[in-house]
Amino acid sequence: MKKMITALVLLLLSSTSVVASGPFDGIYAFSVNGSAAGFASIHENNGVMIAITLEPSPFDSTWEAIRGTRNGNTARMNSIFGTVNLEIDITFNSDNVTGTATIISCSDDDDDSSNDDDNCDIPPGTVLGLTKIF
């Protein structure tokens, strides 16, 4: 009987809705000059944001993990895992659906800055448009 009650409780708990923690949590498409460039999954807990970026290129299937602290509608994000070292400023618009991400810096891990352009697909100074998909 205890096993049945436990199973029932677990079943009921698993069917409840999950609510995002941060106001900007979601999956975003990002674009450069209106052209699709990839996707970002952004999640927040207590003001700390984590984002995973994916570039859906058949020639370069890389992803990056970045982390930062949100202050109001902006966040400064830095690499925590990936193929390059990124620093990005993200600004969310008041509609909670759109925003921008500006690449502040990008470098690779080999201490040779002469080939950073080869490894950094999007150069510093580029402003990406963000649109929430869901």
PDB file of C-alpha atoms in Angstrom:
ATOM      1  CA  MET A   1       0.000   0.000   0.000  1.00  0.00           C
ATOM      2  CA  LYS A   2       2.868   2.404   0.838  1.00  0.00           C
ATOM      3  CA  LYS A   3       4.406   1.777  -2.582  1.00  0.00           C
ATOM      4  CA  MET A   4       1.122   2.606  -4.308  1.00  0.00           C
ATOM      5  CA  ILE A   5       0.728   5.859  -2.365  1.00  0.00           C
ATOM      6  CA  THR A   6       4.350   6.819  -3.045  1.00  0.00           C
ATOM      7  CA  ALA A   7       3.925   6.086  -6.768  1.00  0.00           C
ATOM      8  CA  LEU A   8       0.718   8.112  -6.882  1.00  0.00           C
ATOM      9  CA  VAL A   9       2.340  11.088  -5.122  1.00  0.00           C
ATOM     10  CA  LEU A  10       5.325  10.980  -7.497  1.00  0.00           C
ATOM     11  CA  LEU A  11       3.000  10.762 -10.498  1.00  0.00           C
ATOM     12  CA  LEU A  12       0.997  13.767  -9.335  1.00  0.00           C
ATOM     13  CA  LEU A  13       4.124  15.791  -8.612  1.00  0.00           C
ATOM     14  CA  SER A  14       5.624  15.027 -12.002  1.00  0.00           C
ATOM     15  CA  SER A  15       2.557  16.338 -13.809  1.00  0.00           C
ATOM     16  CA  THR A  16       2.715  19.803 -12.242  1.00  0.00           C
ATOM     17  CA  SER A  17       3.871  22.775 -14.283  1.00  0.00           C
ATOM     18  CA  VAL A  18       7.390  24.087 -14.029  1.00  0.00           C
ATOM     19  CA  VAL A  19       7.777  27.862 -13.971  1.00  0.00           C
ATOM     20  CA  ALA A  20      10.888  29.680 -15.151  1.00  0.00           C
ATOM     21  CA  SER A  21      12.866  31.405 -12.432  1.00  0.00           C
ATOM     22  CA  GLY A  22      13.945  34.516 -14.312  1.00  0.00           C
ATOM     23  CA  PRO A  23      11.852  36.943 -16.353  1.00  0.00           C
ATOM     24  CA  PHE A  24      14.041  36.432 -19.426  1.00  0.00           C
ATOM     25  CA  ASP A  25      14.369  32.618 -19.281  1.00  0.00           C
ATOM     26  CA  GLY A  26      13.792  30.915 -22.613  1.00  0.00           C
ATOM     27  CA  ILE A  27      15.134  29.878 -25.964  1.00  0.00           C
ATOM     28  CA  TYR A  28      16.232  32.728 -28.228  1.00  0.00           C
ATOM     29  CA  ALA A  29      17.187  32.842 -31.896  1.00  0.00           C
ATOM     30  CA  PHE A  30      20.046  35.234 -32.566  1.00  0.00           C
ATOM     31  CA  SER A  31      20.784  36.977 -35.813  1.00  0.00           C
ATOM     32  CA  VAL A  32      23.503  39.123 -37.379  1.00  0.00           C
ATOM     33  CA  ASN A  33      22.235  41.877 -39.681  1.00  0.00           C
ATOM     34  CA  GLY A  34      18.901  40.048 -39.946  1.00  0.00           C
ATOM     35  CA  SER A  35      20.448  36.698 -40.916  1.00  0.00           C
ATOM     36  CA  ALA A  36      19.926  33.726 -38.593  1.00  0.00           C
ATOM     37  CA  ALA A  37      23.146  32.849 -36.782  1.00  0.00           C
ATOM     38  CA  GLY A  38      22.154  30.426 -34.014  1.00  0.00           C
ATOM     39  CA  PHE A  39      20.257  29.826 -30.816  1.00  0.00           C
ATOM     40  CA  ALA A  40      20.728  30.516 -27.123  1.00  0.00           C
ATOM     41  CA  SER A  41      19.085  28.869 -24.140  1.00  0.00           C
ATOM     42  CA  ILE A  42      19.071  31.413 -21.305  1.00  0.00           C
ATOM     43  CA  HIS A  43      18.221  30.580 -17.693  1.00  0.00           C
ATOM     44  CA  GLU A  44      18.457  32.531 -14.447  1.00  0.00           C
ATOM     45  CA  ASN A  45      18.539  31.696 -10.764  1.00  0.00           C
ATOM     46  CA  ASN A  46      18.832  34.446  -8.127  1.00  0.00           C
ATOM     47  CA  GLY A  47      20.246  36.980 -10.597  1.00  0.00           C
ATOM     48  CA  VAL A  48      22.878  34.614 -12.029  1.00  0.00           C
ATOM     49  CA  MET A  49      22.326  33.834 -15.706  1.00  0.00           C
ATOM     50  CA  ILE A  50      23.612  30.858 -17.653  1.00  0.00           C
ATOM     51  CA  ALA A  51      23.367  30.669 -21.437  1.00  0.00           C
ATOM     52  CA  ILE A  52      24.219  27.898 -23.856  1.00  0.00           C
ATOM     53  CA  THR A  53      24.732  29.083 -27.428  1.00  0.00           C
ATOM     54  CA  LEU A  54      24.490  26.817 -30.466  1.00  0.00           C
ATOM     55  CA  GLU A  55      25.574  27.610 -33.995  1.00  0.00           C
ATOM     56  CA  PRO A  56      23.706  25.271 -36.358  1.00  0.00           C
ATOM     57  CA  SER A  57      26.301  25.193 -39.107  1.00  0.00           C
ATOM     58  CA  PRO A  58      26.964  21.885 -40.878  1.00  0.00           C
ATOM     59  CA  PHE A  59      30.642  22.880 -40.994  1.00  0.00           C
ATOM     60  CA  ASP A  60      30.991  24.089 -37.405  1.00  0.00           C
ATOM     61  CA  SER A  61      28.786  22.493 -34.760  1.00  0.00           C
ATOM     62  CA  THR A  62      30.175  24.360 -31.763  1.00  0.00           C
ATOM     63  CA  TRP A  63      28.486  25.420 -28.564  1.00  0.00           C
ATOM     64  CA  GLU A  64      29.518  27.729 -25.767  1.00  0.00           C
ATOM     65  CA  ALA A  65      28.449  28.068 -22.147  1.00  0.00           C
ATOM     66  CA  ILE A  66      28.524  31.563 -20.689  1.00  0.00           C
ATOM     67  CA  ARG A  67      27.674  32.901 -17.239  1.00  0.00           C
ATOM     68  CA  GLY A  68      26.984  36.321 -15.781  1.00  0.00           C
ATOM     69  CA  THR A  69      24.973  38.425 -13.384  1.00  0.00           C
ATOM     70  CA  ARG A  70      21.828  40.238 -14.438  1.00  0.00           C
ATOM     71  CA  ASN A  71      21.293  43.807 -13.268  1.00  0.00           C
ATOM     72  CA  GLY A  72      17.871  45.056 -14.348  1.00  0.00           C
ATOM     73  CA  ASN A  73      17.505  44.209 -18.016  1.00  0.00           C
ATOM     74  CA  THR A  74      21.241  43.796 -18.755  1.00  0.00           C
ATOM     75  CA  ALA A  75      23.825  41.107 -18.095  1.00  0.00           C
ATOM     76  CA  ARG A  76      27.576  40.845 -18.664  1.00  0.00           C
ATOM     77  CA  MET A  77      28.337  37.230 -19.639  1.00  0.00           C
ATOM     78  CA  ASN A  78      31.709  35.437 -19.773  1.00  0.00           C
ATOM     79  CA  SER A  79      32.721  32.007 -21.052  1.00  0.00           C
ATOM     80  CA  ILE A  80      32.766  29.071 -18.687  1.00  0.00           C
ATOM     81  CA  PHE A  81      33.079  26.330 -21.337  1.00  0.00           C
ATOM     82  CA  GLY A  82      33.577  26.137 -25.081  1.00  0.00           C
ATOM     83  CA  THR A  83      36.034  26.608 -27.897  1.00  0.00           C
ATOM     84  CA  VAL A  84      36.629  30.349 -27.361  1.00  0.00           C
ATOM     85  CA  ASN A  85      36.724  32.902 -24.547  1.00  0.00           C
ATOM     86  CA  LEU A  86      33.748  35.227 -24.929  1.00  0.00           C
ATOM     87  CA  GLU A  87      32.644  38.370 -23.161  1.00  0.00           C
ATOM     88  CA  ILE A  88      29.123  39.478 -24.139  1.00  0.00           C
ATOM     89  CA  ASP A  89      26.746  42.203 -22.981  1.00  0.00           C
ATOM     90  CA  ILE A  90      23.079  41.239 -23.221  1.00  0.00           C
ATOM     91  CA  THR A  91      20.275  43.789 -23.056  1.00  0.00           C
ATOM     92  CA  PHE A  92      16.674  42.583 -22.901  1.00  0.00           C
ATOM     93  CA  ASN A  93      13.878  44.844 -24.121  1.00  0.00           C
ATOM     94  CA  SER A  94      10.891  45.589 -21.896  1.00  0.00           C
ATOM     95  CA  ASP A  95       8.689  43.281 -23.997  1.00  0.00           C
ATOM     96  CA  ASN A  96      10.583  40.213 -22.575  1.00  0.00           C
ATOM     97  CA  VAL A  97      10.675  38.850 -26.134  1.00  0.00           C
ATOM     98  CA  THR A  98      13.493  40.717 -27.886  1.00  0.00           C
ATOM     99  CA  GLY A  99      16.912  42.080 -27.059  1.00  0.00           C
ATOM    100  CA  THR A 100      20.477  42.475 -28.223  1.00  0.00           C
ATOM    101  CA  ALA A 101      23.793  40.819 -27.453  1.00  0.00           C
ATOM    102  CA  THR A 102      27.009  42.718 -28.130  1.00  0.00           C
ATOM    103  CA  ILE A 103      30.256  40.778 -28.485  1.00  0.00           C
ATOM    104  CA  ILE A 104      32.748  42.649 -26.282  1.00  0.00           C
ATOM    105  CA  SER A 105      35.689  40.300 -26.836  1.00  0.00           C
ATOM    106  CA  CYS A 106      36.470  36.909 -28.317  1.00  0.00           C
ATOM    107  CA  SER A 107      39.718  34.956 -28.237  1.00  0.00           C
ATOM    108  CA  ASP A 108      40.774  31.339 -28.383  1.00  0.00           C
ATOM    109  CA  ASP A 109      42.774  29.354 -25.847  1.00  0.00           C
ATOM    110  CA  ASP A 110      46.071  29.017 -27.719  1.00  0.00           C
ATOM    111  CA  ASP A 111      47.746  32.299 -26.634  1.00  0.00           C
ATOM    112  CA  ASP A 112      48.187  33.232 -30.305  1.00  0.00           C
ATOM    113  CA  SER A 113      45.956  36.211 -31.078  1.00  0.00           C
ATOM    114  CA  SER A 114      46.863  36.071 -34.789  1.00  0.00           C
ATOM    115  CA  ASN A 115      44.330  33.281 -35.395  1.00  0.00           C
ATOM    116  CA  ASP A 116      41.471  34.529 -33.168  1.00  0.00           C
ATOM    117  CA  ASP A 117      39.517  35.551 -36.292  1.00  0.00           C
ATOM    118  CA  ASP A 118      39.655  31.938 -37.505  1.00  0.00           C
ATOM    119  CA  ASN A 119      38.172  30.628 -34.249  1.00  0.00           C
ATOM    120  CA  CYS A 120      35.783  33.470 -33.378  1.00  0.00           C
ATOM    121  CA  ASP A 121      32.909  33.259 -35.860  1.00  0.00           C
ATOM    122  CA  ILE A 122      31.452  36.613 -34.793  1.00  0.00           C
ATOM    123  CA  PRO A 123      33.944  39.482 -34.360  1.00  0.00           C
ATOM    124  CA  PRO A 124      34.009  41.825 -31.329  1.00  0.00           C
ATOM    125  CA  GLY A 125      31.720  44.813 -31.694  1.00  0.00           C
ATOM    126  CA  THR A 126      29.038  42.827 -33.511  1.00  0.00           C
ATOM    127  CA  VAL A 127      25.505  43.380 -32.212  1.00  0.00           C
ATOM    128  CA  LEU A 128      23.262  40.331 -32.407  1.00  0.00           C
ATOM    129  CA  GLY A 129      19.485  40.593 -32.430  1.00  0.00           C
ATOM    130  CA  LEU A 130      17.698  38.307 -29.972  1.00  0.00           C
ATOM    131  CA  THR A 131      14.154  37.019 -30.448  1.00  0.00           C
ATOM    132  CA  LYS A 132      12.549  34.668 -27.920  1.00  0.00           C
ATOM    133  CA  ILE A 133      11.177  31.526 -29.545  1.00  0.00           C
ATOM    134  CA  PHE A 134       9.694  30.102 -26.311  1.00  0.00           C
TER     135      PHE A 134
END
